[in-house]
mmCIF file of C-alpha atoms and ligand atoms in Angstrom:
data_model
loop_
_atom_site.group_PDB
_atom_site.id
_atom_site.type_symbol
_atom_site.label_atom_id
_atom_site.label_comp_id
_atom_site.label_asym_id
_atom_site.label_seq_id
_atom_site.Cartn_x
_atom_site.Cartn_y
_atom_site.Cartn_z
ATOM 1 C CA MET A 1 95.829 133.433 69.299
ATOM 2 C CA CYS A 2 93.988 130.064 69.349
ATOM 3 C CA ILE A 3 91.961 130.865 72.554
ATOM 4 C CA LEU A 4 90.376 133.954 70.927
ATOM 5 C CA CYS A 5 89.395 132.331 67.284
ATOM 6 C CA THR A 6 88.869 128.754 68.479
ATOM 7 C CA ARG A 7 86.637 127.945 65.456
ATOM 8 C CA ARG A 8 89.079 129.140 63.214
ATOM 9 C CA CYS A 9 91.951 127.318 64.565
ATOM 10 C CA ILE A 10 89.888 124.323 64.248
ATOM 11 C CA CYS A 11 89.371 124.950 60.914
ATOM 12 C CA VAL A 12 92.760 125.621 60.195
ATOM 13 C CA SER A 13 93.565 122.193 62.235
ATOM 14 C CA ALA A 14 91.353 120.569 60.290
ATOM 15 C CA ILE A 15 92.888 121.707 56.646
ATOM 16 C CA ALA A 16 96.232 120.800 57.773
ATOM 17 C CA LEU A 17 95.404 117.767 58.747
ATOM 18 C CA LEU A 18 93.470 116.601 55.750
ATOM 19 C CA ILE A 19 96.619 118.145 53.655
ATOM 20 C CA VAL A 20 99.133 116.009 55.731
ATOM 21 C CA GLY A 21 96.619 112.967 55.321
ATOM 22 C CA ILE A 22 96.344 113.350 51.570
ATOM 23 C CA ILE A 23 100.264 113.230 51.006
ATOM 24 C CA ALA A 24 100.268 110.091 53.613
ATOM 25 C CA ILE A 25 97.730 108.281 51.055
ATOM 26 C CA ILE A 26 100.149 109.544 48.069
ATOM 27 C CA ILE A 27 103.115 108.293 49.382
ATOM 28 C CA ALA A 28 101.584 104.681 50.239
ATOM 29 C CA LEU A 29 100.622 104.480 46.947
ATOM 30 C CA VAL A 30 103.568 105.020 45.605
ATOM 31 C CA VAL A 31 105.289 102.573 47.698
ATOM 32 C CA THR A 32 102.537 99.909 47.270
ATOM 33 C CA VAL A 33 101.245 100.319 43.975
ATOM 34 C CA GLY A 34 105.128 101.447 42.750
ATOM 35 C CA ILE A 35 105.905 104.555 40.371
ATOM 36 C CA PRO A 36 104.200 104.041 36.615
ATOM 37 C CA PRO A 37 106.836 103.133 34.358
ATOM 38 C CA SER A 38 108.031 105.574 31.590
ATOM 39 C CA THR A 39 106.338 105.406 28.251
ATOM 40 C CA SER A 40 109.663 104.052 26.551
ATOM 41 C CA VAL A 41 110.709 101.321 28.414
ATOM 42 C CA ASN A 42 113.646 99.022 27.789
ATOM 43 C CA ARG A 43 112.710 95.800 26.224
ATOM 44 C CA LEU A 44 115.843 94.259 25.598
ATOM 45 C CA CYS A 45 116.099 90.729 26.860
ATOM 46 C CA ILE A 46 117.777 87.458 26.238
ATOM 47 C CA THR A 47 116.113 84.625 25.244
ATOM 48 C CA THR A 48 116.340 80.837 26.686
ATOM 49 C CA ASN A 49 118.134 79.863 23.697
ATOM 50 C CA ASN A 50 120.683 83.297 24.433
ATOM 51 C CA GLN A 51 119.410 85.053 21.877
ATOM 52 C CA THR A 52 118.792 88.736 21.678
ATOM 53 C CA GLY A 53 114.708 89.264 22.745
ATOM 54 C CA PHE A 54 111.924 91.623 23.289
ATOM 55 C CA LEU A 55 110.851 91.849 26.778
ATOM 56 C CA CYS A 56 106.435 91.272 26.547
ATOM 57 C CA ASP A 57 104.554 93.662 28.949
ATOM 58 C CA ASN A 58 103.901 90.833 31.497
ATOM 59 C CA ARG A 59 107.923 91.624 31.822
ATOM 60 C CA GLU A 60 108.187 87.487 31.973
ATOM 61 C CA ALA A 61 108.048 86.372 28.278
ATOM 62 C CA CYS A 62 111.206 87.333 26.218
ATOM 63 C CA ILE A 63 110.284 86.441 22.433
ATOM 64 C CA PRO A 64 113.188 86.200 19.679
ATOM 65 C CA ALA A 65 113.729 89.565 18.008
ATOM 66 C CA SER A 66 112.593 88.214 14.957
ATOM 67 C CA GLN A 67 109.192 87.607 16.330
ATOM 68 C CA VAL A 68 108.597 91.004 16.532
ATOM 69 C CA CYS A 69 106.747 92.628 13.311
ATOM 70 C CA ASP A 70 106.220 89.370 11.595
ATOM 71 C CA GLN A 71 102.561 89.998 11.519
ATOM 72 C CA ARG A 72 102.013 87.393 14.327
ATOM 73 C CA ARG A 73 101.135 88.169 17.855
ATOM 74 C CA ASN A 74 103.730 86.472 20.149
ATOM 75 C CA CYS A 75 103.204 88.619 23.116
ATOM 76 C CA ALA A 76 99.648 88.068 25.240
ATOM 77 C CA ASN A 77 98.664 91.994 24.556
ATOM 78 C CA GLY A 78 100.058 91.708 20.976
ATOM 79 C CA GLU A 79 102.752 94.953 21.985
ATOM 80 C CA ASP A 80 105.386 93.254 19.502
ATOM 81 C CA GLU A 81 102.953 93.949 16.727
ATOM 82 C CA GLN A 82 102.095 97.600 17.695
ATOM 83 C CA GLU A 83 102.071 100.276 15.141
ATOM 84 C CA SER A 84 104.572 102.577 16.882
ATOM 85 C CA LEU A 85 107.427 99.769 16.408
ATOM 86 C CA CYS A 86 106.313 98.202 13.159
ATOM 87 C CA GLY A 87 104.892 101.146 11.170
ATOM 88 C CA ASP A 88 108.414 102.176 9.316
ATOM 89 C CA LEU A 89 110.689 99.125 9.484
ATOM 90 C CA PRO A 90 113.412 99.100 10.625
ATOM 91 C CA ASN A 91 113.715 102.987 11.749
ATOM 92 C CA SER A 92 110.980 102.186 13.477
ATOM 93 C CA LEU A 93 112.582 99.424 15.899
ATOM 94 C CA PRO A 94 114.745 99.819 18.701
ATOM 95 C CA GLY A 95 118.485 99.605 17.638
ATOM 96 C CA TYR A 96 118.923 96.466 19.449
ATOM 97 C CA LEU A 97 116.556 94.410 17.779
ATOM 98 C CA ILE A 98 118.182 94.835 14.487
ATOM 99 C CA PHE A 99 121.547 94.251 12.585
ATOM 100 C CA TYR A 100 122.749 96.183 9.398
ATOM 101 C CA CYS A 101 124.733 93.829 7.044
ATOM 102 C CA SER A 102 127.723 94.781 5.293
ATOM 103 C CA ASN A 103 125.635 96.435 2.485
ATOM 104 C CA PRO A 104 123.653 98.732 4.629
ATOM 105 C CA LYS A 105 120.619 98.306 2.448
ATOM 106 C CA PHE A 106 119.960 94.583 4.352
ATOM 107 C CA TRP A 107 119.358 94.171 7.695
ATOM 108 C CA ILE A 108 118.385 91.200 9.981
ATOM 109 C CA TYR A 109 116.928 90.644 13.392
ATOM 110 C CA ALA A 110 119.639 90.626 16.158
ATOM 111 C CA ASP A 111 119.015 86.940 16.826
ATOM 112 C CA LYS A 112 120.024 86.040 13.259
ATOM 113 C CA ARG A 113 123.474 87.418 13.918
ATOM 114 C CA CYS A 114 126.314 84.548 14.940
ATOM 115 C CA ASN A 115 123.023 81.779 14.562
ATOM 116 C CA GLY A 116 125.645 79.779 12.214
ATOM 117 C CA MET A 117 123.315 80.698 9.198
ATOM 118 C CA ASN A 118 124.190 83.088 6.134
ATOM 119 C CA ASP A 119 121.225 85.447 6.618
ATOM 120 C CA CYS A 120 122.856 88.529 5.306
ATOM 121 C CA GLY A 121 123.640 86.182 2.052
ATOM 122 C CA ASP A 122 127.139 88.027 2.237
ATOM 123 C CA CYS A 123 128.005 86.231 5.519
ATOM 124 C CA SER A 124 128.738 89.510 7.285
ATOM 125 C CA ASP A 125 126.500 88.608 10.125
ATOM 126 C CA GLU A 126 128.761 85.282 10.622
ATOM 127 C CA THR A 127 131.942 86.427 9.841
ATOM 128 C CA GLY A 128 131.922 90.424 9.363
ATOM 129 C CA THR A 129 133.944 92.731 11.976
ATOM 130 C CA TRP A 130 130.705 94.175 13.321
ATOM 131 C CA ALA A 131 129.310 90.965 13.905
ATOM 132 C CA SER A 132 131.907 89.969 16.255
ATOM 133 C CA CYS A 133 130.823 86.100 16.398
ATOM 134 C CA PRO A 134 132.398 83.502 18.990
ATOM 135 C CA ALA A 135 134.472 80.379 17.576
ATOM 136 C CA CYS A 136 132.511 77.291 16.591
ATOM 137 C CA GLY A 137 130.422 75.876 18.799
ATOM 138 C CA PRO A 138 131.369 71.374 19.496
ATOM 139 C CA GLN A 139 128.709 70.701 16.860
ATOM 140 C CA TRP A 140 130.348 72.622 14.089
ATOM 141 C CA TRP A 141 133.653 72.583 12.104
ATOM 142 C CA ARG A 142 135.561 75.650 11.115
ATOM 143 C CA CYS A 143 136.879 75.985 7.977
ATOM 144 C CA THR A 144 137.196 78.389 4.623
ATOM 145 C CA LEU A 145 134.104 77.297 3.069
ATOM 146 C CA VAL A 146 134.446 76.246 -0.714
ATOM 147 C CA VAL A 147 130.905 78.594 -1.177
ATOM 148 C CA PHE A 148 129.285 80.403 0.712
ATOM 149 C CA HIS A 149 125.286 79.256 0.727
ATOM 150 C CA ASP A 150 123.494 78.358 3.996
ATOM 151 C CA TYR A 151 126.751 78.667 6.101
ATOM 152 C CA CYS A 152 129.411 80.770 6.474
ATOM 153 C CA ALA A 153 132.578 79.992 8.703
ATOM 154 C CA CYS A 154 131.300 76.665 10.364
ATOM 155 C CA ILE A 155 129.909 73.924 9.108
ATOM 156 C CA PRO A 156 127.418 71.489 10.887
ATOM 157 C CA ARG A 157 129.550 68.234 11.682
ATOM 158 C CA SER A 158 127.152 66.228 9.653
ATOM 159 C CA PHE A 159 128.703 67.510 6.988
ATOM 160 C CA CYS A 160 131.689 66.110 7.723
ATOM 161 C CA ARG A 161 132.907 62.757 5.647
ATOM 162 C CA ASP A 162 129.685 62.959 3.955
ATOM 163 C CA GLY A 163 131.483 62.532 0.133
ATOM 164 C CA VAL A 164 130.830 66.167 -0.689
ATOM 165 C CA GLN A 165 133.722 68.751 -0.536
ATOM 166 C CA HIS A 166 132.677 71.850 1.836
ATOM 167 C CA CYS A 167 135.928 73.183 2.959
ATOM 168 C CA SER A 168 138.569 74.615 0.514
ATOM 169 C CA ASP A 169 141.628 72.495 2.554
ATOM 170 C CA TRP A 170 139.085 69.169 2.243
ATOM 171 C CA SER A 171 139.296 69.284 6.108
ATOM 172 C CA ASP A 172 135.885 68.382 5.996
ATOM 173 C CA GLU A 173 136.523 65.249 4.655
ATOM 174 C CA TYR A 174 139.942 64.241 5.467
ATOM 175 C CA ILE A 175 140.418 65.602 9.244
ATOM 176 C CA CYS A 176 137.037 66.360 10.615
ATOM 177 C CA SER A 177 134.895 63.708 12.553
ATOM 178 C CA ARG A 178 130.973 63.815 13.385
HETATM 179 CA CA1 CA B 201 105.500 89.009 16.600
HETATM 180 CA CA1 CA B 202 123.053 84.054 10.808
#
């Protein structure tokens, strides 16, 4: 057939070659540039202090959760302050950035859970079942506190033997050492 219609055959062959070429270019682009990221990127990361964080666009900077929507641009492009994240707090934030206190009217940023401080006000971020915090670190003394203020189940060892009762069993004054 091609002998009879050489021009047409050349034309068809050229179009086929062109299509193959375009497909090859697209494959090469996908391989070298990569598939474009989806719009709902998972930005969960862990900071150098082992806290829950938010991954910036450069995929390198991991800022603490509490720096998202704090009205300061902590990521280079300011993506931690974008309207889609901060427009309707806390509902507009992804779940991994927030922790709800025992009183569900109150919420805190996830990096404030298990940080030793009473951020919820009722210590549910430190001693609550949902918080499930690990035991006090070596710099802390564990006891039942006389009153909840800044601390919950653990006090800094600098409070040991300081002449002020912090633990209901007085262990901070008689057992604990700095
Ligand atoms: Ca910020
Ligand atoms: Ca806390």
